[in-house]
Tab-separated table of C-alpha atoms in Angstrom:
chain	number	residue	atom	x	y	z
A	1	MET	CA	-69.066	35.189	10.196
A	2	LYS	CA	-72.026	32.577	11.106
A	3	ASN	CA	-71.228	29.912	13.645
A	4	GLU	CA	-71.931	27.396	10.747
A	5	GLU	CA	-69.146	28.868	8.357
A	6	ILE	CA	-66.623	28.898	11.233
A	7	GLY	CA	-67.762	25.292	12.083
A	8	LYS	CA	-66.965	24.273	8.304
A	9	ILE	CA	-63.705	25.779	8.090
A	10	LEU	CA	-62.471	24.174	11.399
A	11	GLN	CA	-63.778	20.917	10.029
A	12	LYS	CA	-61.604	21.249	6.944
A	13	LYS	CA	-58.542	22.288	8.848
A	14	ILE	CA	-58.997	19.347	10.983
A	15	GLU	CA	-59.217	16.779	8.103
A	16	ALA	CA	-56.403	18.631	6.387
A	17	TYR	CA	-54.046	17.923	9.418
A	18	SER	CA	-51.530	15.265	8.448
A	19	GLY	CA	-50.299	14.572	12.093
A	20	ILE	CA	-46.682	14.579	11.169
A	21	VAL	CA	-44.248	16.454	13.576
A	22	ARG	CA	-41.069	17.369	11.903
A	23	GLU	CA	-38.290	17.486	14.321
A	24	LYS	CA	-35.370	19.368	13.564
A	25	GLU	CA	-32.021	19.056	15.595
A	26	GLU	CA	-29.391	22.160	15.979
A	27	GLY	CA	-26.509	22.109	18.083
A	28	ILE	CA	-24.350	25.061	19.067
A	29	VAL	CA	-20.320	25.504	19.344
A	30	VAL	CA	-19.187	25.676	22.855
A	31	SER	CA	-15.827	26.204	22.101
A	32	SER	CA	-13.517	26.108	19.190
A	33	GLY	CA	-9.661	25.794	18.439
A	34	ASP	CA	-6.747	23.891	16.965
A	35	GLY	CA	-9.311	22.360	14.244
A	36	ILE	CA	-11.680	21.048	16.921
A	37	ALA	CA	-15.402	22.254	17.736
A	38	ILE	CA	-17.071	21.227	20.725
A	39	ILE	CA	-20.601	21.142	20.235
A	40	SER	CA	-23.576	21.342	22.838
A	41	GLY	CA	-26.793	19.486	21.402
A	42	LEU	CA	-27.302	16.999	18.528
A	43	PRO	CA	-28.212	13.911	20.801
A	44	SER	CA	-28.807	11.694	17.742
A	45	ALA	CA	-25.168	12.511	15.859
A	46	LYS	CA	-23.521	9.235	14.936
A	47	MET	CA	-19.754	8.440	14.960
A	48	SER	CA	-17.994	9.646	11.620
A	49	GLU	CA	-21.378	11.564	10.672
A	50	ILE	CA	-20.587	14.915	8.712
A	51	LEU	CA	-21.771	18.174	10.416
A	52	GLU	CA	-22.513	21.482	8.776
A	53	PHE	CA	-21.779	24.694	10.476
A	54	GLU	CA	-24.016	27.567	9.616
A	55	ASN	CA	-21.135	29.346	7.440
A	56	GLY	CA	-21.089	26.150	5.163
A	57	THR	CA	-17.797	24.534	6.710
A	58	LYS	CA	-18.177	20.951	7.406
A	59	GLY	CA	-17.043	18.844	10.361
A	60	ILE	CA	-16.946	15.122	11.201
A	61	VAL	CA	-17.738	13.612	14.399
A	62	LEU	CA	-15.107	11.889	16.339
A	63	ASN	CA	-15.827	12.069	20.064
A	64	LEU	CA	-19.418	11.375	21.535
A	65	MET	CA	-19.884	12.291	25.252
A	66	ASP	CA	-22.984	12.557	27.339
A	67	ASP	CA	-23.501	16.203	27.107
A	68	HIS	CA	-21.545	17.285	24.183
A	69	ILE	CA	-19.758	16.246	21.095
A	70	GLY	CA	-16.272	16.424	19.618
A	71	SER	CA	-16.086	17.327	15.979
A	72	VAL	CA	-13.122	17.810	13.709
A	73	ILE	CA	-13.423	20.615	11.553
A	74	MET	CA	-12.806	20.161	7.605
A	75	GLY	CA	-12.137	23.635	6.335
A	76	GLU	CA	-10.948	26.779	7.499
A	77	VAL	CA	-10.740	26.917	11.281
A	78	SER	CA	-10.715	30.569	11.943
A	79	SER	CA	-14.262	30.768	10.844
A	80	ILE	CA	-15.707	28.308	13.401
A	81	THR	CA	-16.282	30.496	16.648
A	82	GLU	CA	-18.188	29.870	19.729
A	83	GLY	CA	-22.164	30.199	19.136
A	84	ILE	CA	-22.349	29.231	15.635
A	85	LYS	CA	-25.127	26.895	15.140
A	86	VAL	CA	-24.405	23.293	13.902
A	87	LYS	CA	-26.597	20.498	12.232
A	88	GLY	CA	-26.290	17.170	11.515
A	89	THR	CA	-26.588	15.831	8.049
A	90	GLY	CA	-27.454	12.141	8.866
A	91	LYS	CA	-24.408	11.058	6.296
A	92	ILE	CA	-21.706	9.044	7.370
A	93	ALA	CA	-18.418	10.441	5.724
A	94	GLY	CA	-17.473	8.717	2.436
A	95	VAL	CA	-15.903	9.518	-0.742
A	96	PRO	CA	-16.907	9.008	-4.385
A	97	VAL	CA	-15.646	5.693	-6.011
A	98	GLY	CA	-15.360	3.874	-9.548
A	99	ASP	CA	-13.512	4.274	-12.796
A	100	ALA	CA	-14.205	8.149	-12.828
A	101	LEU	CA	-11.273	8.542	-10.118
A	102	ILE	CA	-8.710	6.847	-12.145
A	103	GLY	CA	-5.934	9.043	-13.255
A	104	ARG	CA	-7.167	11.802	-10.869
A	105	VAL	CA	-5.254	13.359	-7.811
A	106	VAL	CA	-7.951	13.742	-4.864
A	107	ASN	CA	-7.977	14.867	-1.434
A	108	SER	CA	-9.345	12.724	1.489
A	109	LEU	CA	-13.132	13.475	0.682
A	110	GLY	CA	-12.632	12.635	-2.857
A	111	GLU	CA	-12.586	16.422	-4.164
A	112	PRO	CA	-10.362	17.047	-7.266
A	113	MET	CA	-6.794	18.549	-6.629
A	114	ASP	CA	-5.419	18.254	-10.193
A	115	LYS	CA	-7.392	21.110	-11.690
A	116	LYS	CA	-9.010	18.640	-14.354
A	117	GLY	CA	-12.554	19.351	-13.399
A	118	PRO	CA	-15.079	17.888	-11.273
A	119	ILE	CA	-15.330	14.027	-10.625
A	120	GLU	CA	-18.508	12.629	-12.181
A	121	SER	CA	-19.147	9.664	-9.986
A	122	LYS	CA	-22.523	8.192	-9.433
A	123	GLU	CA	-21.225	5.878	-6.524
A	124	ASN	CA	-20.034	6.844	-2.950
A	125	ARG	CA	-18.568	4.613	-0.171
A	126	ASN	CA	-18.585	5.162	3.272
A	127	ILE	CA	-14.880	5.556	4.504
A	128	GLU	CA	-15.393	3.325	7.526
A	129	TYR	CA	-16.477	-0.409	6.507
A	130	LEU	CA	-16.597	-3.454	8.273
A	131	ALA	CA	-13.988	-5.952	7.345
A	132	PRO	CA	-14.896	-9.286	5.410
A	133	SER	CA	-15.348	-12.201	8.000
A	134	VAL	CA	-13.225	-15.284	7.925
A	135	VAL	CA	-16.070	-17.183	5.998
A	136	ASP	CA	-16.021	-14.726	3.301
A	137	ARG	CA	-12.344	-14.801	2.620
A	138	HIS	CA	-10.274	-17.111	0.443
A	139	PRO	CA	-6.706	-18.319	1.151
A	140	VAL	CA	-3.833	-15.987	-0.434
A	141	ARG	CA	-2.552	-18.013	-3.482
A	142	GLU	CA	-2.422	-15.820	-6.418
A	143	PRO	CA	1.040	-13.869	-6.512
A	144	LEU	CA	0.894	-10.234	-7.111
A	145	GLN	CA	4.111	-9.535	-9.057
A	146	THR	CA	6.064	-6.372	-7.923
A	147	GLY	CA	8.844	-6.884	-10.736
A	148	ILE	CA	11.278	-6.486	-8.081
A	149	LYS	CA	13.741	-9.793	-7.958
A	150	ALA	CA	14.667	-9.723	-4.194
A	151	ILE	CA	11.089	-9.544	-3.295
A	152	ASP	CA	9.269	-11.781	-5.838
A	153	SER	CA	11.773	-14.442	-5.275
A	154	MET	CA	12.428	-14.285	-1.156
A	155	ILE	CA	9.655	-12.160	0.176
A	156	PRO	CA	6.675	-13.000	-2.193
A	157	ILE	CA	3.435	-10.728	-1.999
A	158	GLY	CA	-0.068	-12.429	-2.947
A	159	ARG	CA	-3.171	-10.715	-3.894
A	160	GLY	CA	-4.867	-9.919	-0.739
A	161	GLN	CA	-1.906	-9.802	1.434
A	162	ARG	CA	-0.878	-7.017	3.670
A	163	GLU	CA	2.862	-6.690	3.522
A	164	LEU	CA	4.614	-3.952	5.579
A	165	ILE	CA	7.286	-1.898	4.280
A	166	ILE	CA	9.907	-0.791	6.828
A	167	GLY	CA	13.029	1.291	7.378
A	168	ASP	CA	14.450	4.578	8.019
A	169	ARG	CA	13.925	7.647	5.986
A	170	GLN	CA	15.833	7.725	2.502
A	171	THR	CA	16.001	3.848	2.159
A	172	GLY	CA	13.994	3.542	-0.986
A	173	LYS	CA	10.477	2.612	0.454
A	174	THR	CA	8.503	4.725	-1.789
A	175	ALA	CA	10.570	3.452	-4.922
A	176	LEU	CA	9.754	-0.150	-3.797
A	177	ALA	CA	5.962	1.123	-3.870
A	178	VAL	CA	6.266	2.914	-7.217
A	179	ASP	CA	7.911	0.114	-8.661
A	180	THR	CA	5.235	-2.431	-7.877
A	181	ILE	CA	2.452	0.164	-9.169
A	182	ILE	CA	4.467	0.474	-12.668
A	183	ASN	CA	4.443	-3.427	-12.666
A	184	GLN	CA	0.954	-3.521	-12.592
A	185	LYS	CA	0.367	-2.539	-16.176
A	186	LYS	CA	-0.050	-5.928	-17.639
A	187	GLU	CA	-1.609	-7.499	-14.473
A	188	GLY	CA	-5.073	-5.758	-14.585
A	189	VAL	CA	-4.630	-4.634	-10.865
A	190	LYS	CA	-6.078	-1.076	-10.174
A	191	CYS	CA	-3.889	0.888	-8.067
A	192	ILE	CA	-4.594	3.511	-5.280
A	193	TYR	CA	-1.431	5.529	-3.855
A	194	VAL	CA	-2.322	7.251	-0.520
A	195	ALA	CA	0.178	10.034	0.196
A	196	ILE	CA	-0.029	11.144	4.400
A	197	GLY	CA	1.681	14.076	5.486
A	198	GLN	CA	4.253	14.331	2.464
A	199	LYS	CA	5.794	17.229	0.831
A	200	MET	CA	3.676	18.493	-2.277
A	201	SER	CA	6.876	18.308	-4.540
A	202	THR	CA	7.324	14.910	-3.431
A	203	ILE	CA	3.593	13.965	-4.296
A	204	ALA	CA	4.133	16.134	-7.742
A	205	SER	CA	7.377	13.820	-8.370
A	206	ILE	CA	5.572	10.405	-8.053
A	207	TYR	CA	2.840	11.594	-10.198
A	208	LYS	CA	5.103	12.851	-12.799
A	209	VAL	CA	7.094	9.346	-12.863
A	210	LEU	CA	3.559	7.271	-12.725
A	211	GLN	CA	2.254	9.756	-15.614
A	212	ASP	CA	5.794	9.246	-17.794
A	213	THR	CA	5.343	5.411	-17.421
A	214	GLY	CA	1.962	5.108	-18.287
A	215	SER	CA	0.828	4.149	-14.865
A	216	MET	CA	-1.567	6.728	-14.128
A	217	GLU	CA	-4.074	4.974	-16.456
A	218	TYR	CA	-5.053	2.608	-13.844
A	219	THR	CA	-3.970	4.518	-10.749
A	220	THR	CA	-5.658	7.224	-8.437
A	221	ILE	CA	-3.725	9.415	-6.039
A	222	VAL	CA	-5.298	10.198	-2.467
A	223	ALA	CA	-2.968	13.219	-1.091
A	224	ALA	CA	-3.252	14.395	2.339
A	225	PRO	CA	0.147	16.714	2.360
A	226	ALA	CA	2.221	17.989	4.950
A	227	ASP	CA	0.027	21.324	4.946
A	228	ALA	CA	-3.498	19.646	5.181
A	229	PRO	CA	-5.116	19.677	8.407
A	230	PRO	CA	-4.646	16.531	10.718
A	231	SER	CA	-8.245	15.616	10.115
A	232	LEU	CA	-7.555	15.311	6.355
A	233	GLN	CA	-4.548	13.428	7.024
A	234	TYR	CA	-6.494	10.946	9.421
A	235	LEU	CA	-9.008	10.227	6.848
A	236	ALA	CA	-6.694	9.777	4.120
A	237	PRO	CA	-6.090	6.072	4.386
A	238	TYR	CA	-9.609	5.131	4.782
A	239	ALA	CA	-10.740	7.015	1.911
A	240	GLY	CA	-7.674	5.396	-0.317
A	241	CYS	CA	-9.236	1.725	1.305
A	242	ALA	CA	-12.887	2.673	0.250
A	243	ILE	CA	-11.724	3.654	-3.441
A	244	GLY	CA	-9.936	0.083	-3.633
A	245	GLU	CA	-12.758	-1.922	-1.863
A	246	HIS	CA	-15.150	-0.762	-4.726
A	247	TYR	CA	-13.077	-2.877	-6.983
A	248	LEU	CA	-12.929	-5.610	-4.199
A	249	TYR	CA	-16.516	-6.255	-4.134
A	250	LYS	CA	-16.983	-6.052	-7.959
A	251	GLY	CA	-14.702	-9.264	-8.309
A	252	GLN	CA	-11.594	-7.251	-9.441
A	253	HIS	CA	-8.230	-6.933	-8.012
A	254	ALA	CA	-6.885	-3.447	-6.229
A	255	LEU	CA	-3.593	-2.647	-4.745
A	256	VAL	CA	-3.312	0.259	-2.258
A	257	ILE	CA	-0.289	1.884	-0.566
A	258	TYR	CA	-0.434	3.836	2.508
A	259	ASP	CA	2.858	6.088	2.644
A	260	ASP	CA	2.927	6.334	5.403
A	261	LEU	CA	1.109	5.293	8.602
A	262	SER	CA	3.554	6.719	11.199
A	263	LYS	CA	2.492	9.980	10.183
A	264	HIS	CA	-0.967	9.039	10.126
A	265	ALA	CA	-0.582	7.785	13.813
A	266	ALA	CA	1.027	11.243	14.413
A	267	SER	CA	-2.117	13.019	13.082
A	268	TYR	CA	-4.181	10.878	14.987
A	269	ARG	CA	-2.617	11.475	18.342
A	270	GLN	CA	-2.665	15.049	17.564
A	271	LEU	CA	-6.510	14.954	17.168
A	272	SER	CA	-7.005	12.671	20.282
A	273	LEU	CA	-4.771	15.081	22.372
A	274	LEU	CA	-6.954	18.054	21.454
A	275	LEU	CA	-10.512	15.914	22.030
A	276	ARG	CA	-8.851	15.613	25.503
A	277	ARG	CA	-8.810	11.568	25.278
A	278	PRO	CA	-6.522	9.918	27.727
A	279	PRO	CA	-2.915	9.523	26.242
A	280	GLY	CA	-1.224	6.187	26.750
A	281	ARG	CA	2.373	5.288	25.542
A	282	GLU	CA	4.467	7.832	23.733
A	283	ALA	CA	1.176	10.033	24.144
A	284	TYR	CA	-0.686	7.818	21.452
A	285	PRO	CA	-4.261	7.119	22.687
A	286	GLY	CA	-5.391	3.852	23.847
A	287	ASP	CA	-7.103	2.828	20.499
A	288	ILE	CA	-4.167	3.468	18.596
A	289	PHE	CA	-3.654	-0.237	17.477
A	290	TYR	CA	-7.511	-0.619	16.466
A	291	LEU	CA	-6.868	2.606	14.501
A	292	HIS	CA	-4.603	0.491	11.771
A	293	SER	CA	-5.979	-2.762	12.589
A	294	ARG	CA	-9.379	-1.943	11.399
A	295	LEU	CA	-7.903	-0.156	8.203
A	296	LEU	CA	-5.772	-3.032	7.275
A	297	GLU	CA	-7.952	-5.864	7.929
A	298	ARG	CA	-10.438	-4.718	5.096
A	299	ALA	CA	-7.674	-5.743	2.642
A	300	CYS	CA	-8.081	-9.443	1.700
A	301	LYS	CA	-9.014	-12.071	-1.015
A	302	LEU	CA	-12.589	-12.876	-1.090
A	303	SER	CA	-14.202	-16.138	-1.785
A	304	ASP	CA	-15.141	-17.403	-5.250
A	305	GLU	CA	-18.997	-17.227	-4.060
A	306	LEU	CA	-18.463	-13.298	-3.776
A	307	GLY	CA	-16.825	-12.930	-6.939
A	308	GLY	CA	-12.899	-13.625	-5.781
A	309	GLY	CA	-11.864	-10.025	-5.795
A	310	SER	CA	-8.890	-8.899	-3.769
A	311	LEU	CA	-7.622	-5.824	-2.073
A	312	THR	CA	-3.658	-5.970	-1.314
A	313	ALA	CA	-2.275	-3.609	0.990
A	314	LEU	CA	1.413	-2.392	1.495
A	315	PRO	CA	1.490	-0.151	4.158
A	316	ILE	CA	4.655	1.881	4.864
A	317	VAL	CA	6.162	2.619	8.154
A	318	GLU	CA	8.979	4.931	8.991
A	319	THR	CA	11.871	3.987	11.711
A	320	LEU	CA	14.388	6.081	13.790
A	321	ALA	CA	17.707	4.733	13.517
A	322	GLY	CA	16.567	1.278	12.512
A	323	ASP	CA	14.662	0.746	15.668
A	324	ILE	CA	11.809	-1.780	14.450
A	325	SER	CA	10.838	-2.518	18.256
A	326	ALA	CA	9.064	0.954	18.575
A	327	TYR	CA	5.574	1.276	19.307
A	328	ILE	CA	4.202	2.241	16.063
A	329	PRO	CA	6.360	-0.159	13.878
A	330	THR	CA	5.817	-3.201	16.094
A	331	ASN	CA	2.079	-2.388	16.257
A	332	VAL	CA	1.643	-2.790	12.303
A	333	ILE	CA	4.209	-5.923	12.174
A	334	SER	CA	1.682	-7.563	14.284
A	335	ILE	CA	-1.347	-6.793	12.150
A	336	THR	CA	0.456	-7.470	8.803
A	337	ASP	CA	1.383	-10.395	7.011
A	338	GLY	CA	4.909	-10.014	6.748
A	339	GLN	CA	7.354	-7.252	6.204
A	340	ILE	CA	9.965	-5.961	3.800
A	341	PHE	CA	12.798	-4.291	5.790
A	342	LEU	CA	15.178	-1.672	4.446
A	343	GLU	CA	18.453	-1.093	6.001
A	344	SER	CA	20.242	2.361	5.720
A	345	ASP	CA	23.870	0.411	5.966
A	346	LEU	CA	23.075	-1.532	2.745
A	347	PHE	CA	21.386	1.468	0.952
A	348	ASN	CA	24.863	3.384	1.674
A	349	ALA	CA	26.791	0.649	0.925
A	350	GLY	CA	25.253	0.719	-2.950
A	351	THR	CA	22.863	-2.471	-2.264
A	352	ARG	CA	19.530	-1.334	-3.879
A	353	PRO	CA	16.905	-2.174	-3.238
A	354	ALA	CA	18.410	-2.347	0.200
A	355	ILE	CA	16.384	-5.253	1.572
A	356	ASN	CA	17.668	-7.036	4.780
A	357	ALA	CA	16.763	-10.320	3.688
A	358	GLY	CA	17.210	-12.150	7.553
A	359	LEU	CA	14.781	-9.431	8.994
A	360	SER	CA	12.321	-9.463	6.113
A	361	VAL	CA	9.571	-12.166	5.672
A	362	SER	CA	6.281	-13.219	4.248
A	363	ARG	CA	4.179	-14.951	6.090
A	364	VAL	CA	2.325	-16.429	2.825
A	365	GLY	CA	5.604	-17.563	1.844
A	366	GLY	CA	5.636	-20.019	-1.302
A	367	SER	CA	1.684	-19.841	-1.657
A	368	ALA	CA	2.075	-16.520	-3.374
A	369	GLN	CA	4.865	-17.824	-5.882
A	370	ILE	CA	4.406	-19.516	-9.245
A	371	LYS	CA	6.047	-22.815	-9.241
A	372	ALA	CA	8.774	-21.628	-11.700
A	373	MET	CA	10.081	-19.113	-9.456
A	374	LYS	CA	10.057	-21.553	-6.234
A	375	GLN	CA	12.152	-24.084	-8.509
A	376	VAL	CA	14.961	-21.462	-8.694
A	377	ALA	CA	14.615	-19.380	-5.699
A	378	SER	CA	13.995	-21.988	-2.970
A	379	ARG	CA	17.760	-21.905	-1.847
A	380	LEU	CA	18.323	-18.244	-2.507
A	381	ARG	CA	17.439	-17.014	1.199
A	382	LEU	CA	19.693	-19.956	2.608
A	383	ASP	CA	22.655	-19.121	0.284
A	384	LEU	CA	22.145	-15.594	1.044
A	385	ALA	CA	22.231	-16.239	4.872
A	386	GLN	CA	25.149	-18.411	5.072
A	387	TYR	CA	26.898	-15.722	2.588
A	388	ARG	CA	26.166	-13.049	5.524
A	389	GLU	CA	27.229	-15.063	8.161
A	390	LEU	CA	30.458	-16.251	6.494
A	391	ALA	CA	31.409	-12.920	5.309
A	392	ALA	CA	31.270	-11.649	8.912
A	393	PHE	CA	33.456	-14.149	10.060
A	394	SER	CA	35.808	-14.187	7.255
A	395	GLN	CA	36.972	-10.652	8.087
A	396	PHE	CA	38.981	-12.105	11.156
A	397	SER	CA	40.439	-14.623	8.939
A	398	SER	CA	43.489	-14.663	6.687
A	399	GLU	CA	43.248	-18.326	5.429
A	400	LEU	CA	40.058	-19.578	4.180
A	401	ASP	CA	39.410	-23.071	3.072
A	402	GLN	CA	38.154	-23.714	-0.458
A	403	ALA	CA	34.417	-24.346	0.228
A	404	THR	CA	34.098	-21.156	2.079
A	405	GLN	CA	35.765	-19.375	-0.397
A	406	ASN	CA	33.272	-20.699	-3.335
A	407	GLN	CA	30.354	-19.853	-0.536
A	408	LEU	CA	31.560	-16.371	-0.438
A	409	THR	CA	32.025	-16.064	-4.348
A	410	ARG	CA	28.532	-17.387	-5.003
A	411	GLY	CA	27.095	-14.940	-2.234
A	412	GLU	CA	28.702	-11.955	-3.715
A	413	ARG	CA	27.423	-12.796	-7.085
A	414	LEU	CA	23.696	-13.444	-5.850
A	415	THR	CA	23.971	-10.102	-3.825
A	416	GLU	CA	24.977	-8.345	-7.237
A	417	VAL	CA	21.968	-10.268	-8.958
A	418	LEU	CA	19.553	-8.943	-6.746
A	419	LYS	CA	20.608	-5.436	-7.116
A	420	GLN	CA	18.073	-3.505	-9.400
A	421	GLY	CA	17.536	0.198	-10.602
A	422	GLN	CA	14.757	2.278	-9.792
A	423	TYR	CA	11.326	2.375	-11.927
A	424	VAL	CA	12.494	-0.701	-13.974
A	425	PRO	CA	10.257	-3.565	-12.590
A	426	MET	CA	11.398	-6.881	-14.442
A	427	ASP	CA	8.979	-9.298	-16.012
A	428	VAL	CA	8.876	-12.432	-13.977
A	429	ALA	CA	10.334	-14.604	-16.749
A	430	GLU	CA	13.427	-12.674	-17.138
A	431	GLN	CA	13.752	-12.711	-13.117
A	432	ILE	CA	13.744	-16.205	-12.983
A	433	ALA	CA	16.216	-16.564	-15.990
A	434	VAL	CA	18.661	-14.165	-14.109
A	435	ILE	CA	18.214	-15.884	-10.666
A	436	TYR	CA	18.786	-19.230	-12.384
A	437	VAL	CA	21.951	-18.110	-13.752
A	438	GLY	CA	23.219	-17.065	-10.319
A	439	VAL	CA	21.851	-20.103	-8.157
A	440	LYS	CA	23.245	-22.514	-10.641
A	441	GLY	CA	26.770	-21.513	-10.330
A	442	TYR	CA	27.259	-19.763	-13.787
A	443	LEU	CA	28.424	-16.527	-12.246
A	444	ASP	CA	30.961	-17.803	-10.034
A	445	ASP	CA	33.542	-17.233	-12.593
A	446	ILE	CA	32.250	-13.898	-13.720
A	447	LYS	CA	34.144	-10.968	-12.050
A	448	LYS	CA	31.918	-9.098	-9.347
A	449	ASP	CA	32.078	-5.850	-11.336
A	450	ASP	CA	30.929	-7.232	-14.229
A	451	VAL	CA	27.911	-9.138	-13.007
A	452	ASN	CA	25.359	-6.288	-13.651
A	453	ARG	CA	26.663	-5.798	-17.247
A	454	PHE	CA	26.317	-9.786	-17.815
A	455	GLU	CA	23.209	-9.382	-16.772
A	456	ALA	CA	21.934	-6.791	-18.979
A	457	ALA	CA	23.474	-8.300	-21.968
A	458	TYR	CA	22.323	-11.725	-21.192
A	459	LEU	CA	18.642	-10.630	-21.231
A	460	GLU	CA	18.805	-9.044	-24.536
A	461	TYR	CA	20.373	-12.071	-25.786
A	462	LEU	CA	17.374	-13.841	-24.154
A	463	ARG	CA	14.807	-11.650	-25.928
A	464	THR	CA	16.207	-11.896	-29.224
A	465	TYR	CA	17.154	-15.686	-29.603
A	466	TYR	CA	15.262	-17.340	-26.741
A	467	TYR	CA	12.165	-15.225	-26.712
A	468	GLU	CA	9.920	-18.602	-27.090
A	469	THR	CA	11.659	-19.889	-23.789
A	470	LEU	CA	10.729	-16.738	-21.800
A	471	THR	CA	7.140	-16.806	-23.204
A	472	ASP	CA	6.811	-20.793	-22.187
A	473	ILE	CA	7.744	-20.011	-18.689
A	474	ASN	CA	5.150	-17.050	-18.371
A	475	LYS	CA	2.435	-19.354	-19.776
A	476	LYS	CA	3.059	-22.617	-17.828
A	477	LYS	CA	4.614	-20.888	-14.688
A	478	LEU	CA	6.781	-23.529	-14.536
A	479	ILE	CA	10.381	-24.583	-15.890
A	480	SER	CA	9.726	-27.747	-17.944
A	481	GLU	CA	12.540	-30.083	-18.920
A	482	GLU	CA	12.606	-28.386	-22.363
A	483	SER	CA	12.875	-24.835	-20.928
A	484	ASP	CA	15.601	-25.933	-18.448
A	485	GLY	CA	17.531	-27.406	-21.320
A	486	LYS	CA	16.927	-24.265	-23.407
A	487	LEU	CA	17.983	-22.016	-20.397
A	488	LYS	CA	21.272	-23.989	-19.989
A	489	GLU	CA	22.020	-23.875	-23.851
A	490	SER	CA	21.491	-20.051	-23.716
A	491	ILE	CA	23.615	-19.525	-20.801
A	492	GLU	CA	26.707	-21.750	-22.359
A	493	LYS	CA	26.445	-19.997	-25.941
A	494	PHE	CA	26.297	-16.542	-24.269
A	495	LYS	CA	29.120	-17.133	-21.863
A	496	ALA	CA	31.404	-17.887	-24.702
A	497	MET	CA	30.397	-14.811	-26.421
A	498	PHE	CA	30.836	-12.908	-23.454
A	499	ARG	CA	34.371	-13.989	-22.752
A	500	SER	CA	35.363	-13.552	-26.120
A	501	LYS	CA	34.370	-9.831	-25.880
């Protein structure tokens, strides 16, 4: 080739050179075991970033150190061995969100577990998201009706509130949560049930109950069962929260249930110890409080300027022998806006739901109640507290004055009124009517064993002959003079019929 031709070729090559340098980061697994991979390299890796191992398995960054990163393996652990190459995807862990997930059972990554085909969602949300600031929030004022008399009357829950359900195992914590989901059928609230560390049979039975009651039409189940890796159990509540946040920021209302956070804390402790983070009290890492606070702070009621949506959280925590002063229970109690305490002794005595009204509290209080409920239930907690006190002392006394006997009689009847079957949430107007009968003393002359039969028959009588009164209470959200008169009239007529039977 002539010198001129060589010069022209070089000239073309120089002109075609773009000057763009492509940088490719690659890491290598230094050690692997117990679901954790220690990786050398990847200096640009971010917290919660998804990594991809060369065999296709994925991992999530949980530790960022000077000379290495710690990753949780999200798949078959045995396939990750020393020397395997790893690359960063640049994506933060997220889940698909939107209406495509309604009626589905998914895992912590939003992948289907119900054999109903792939989830076709166009939107994704990061599982970690900054909670709205104080300025972006609105005070909690709208009630979230659970359909459970004892809760809606004494421990009201508002939209955007975080109310803890706490108690020993087998005291009805999950049943309360499922009842609340069933009651949202007419309320237009989307529900997300997050099952952490539970048996697959338990999750399947909850799915069947929700399916049979038609509640799966507005519910998503995020399942991280007991046999799932700790990494998926750790991610599950954040995934459920992200699914609920989709509705929050669209100006809609959502309810998310975390069942339960004690197993979530245990899975995080396991991961932290494997990552060699310094252990603290009960071997939990130092940031265990932040683990739950950053999750629960995302539940709120947004201001009207931002659409007025709400995300209500009902975390569940299991106690041992009723000890609510243990580490995780006290942490979550201090983060939430109140707690519903379920007691084993009450449950075993046949009081169900087994709510201890003395230790249970809602820090939102009457703000989350409709006026009609305030009108009838304002004295209910006080009457029950006085009854419990007198009942304790009356065991040691043979002779009681008439006033004490009357108070004990009233308390016994009110305790019976607040009993409720499982998976049968009640309409708020019907709850108000039943509590009205109790607090006004109309049950004082009814035998204690007949109270539940009286209640069921009276409600049927109301639905048949006084349906307009129930509709009026639901519509106006207060007991007007006319409704008050109708309720008194209905009770007197029904009692005359009830006695004559």
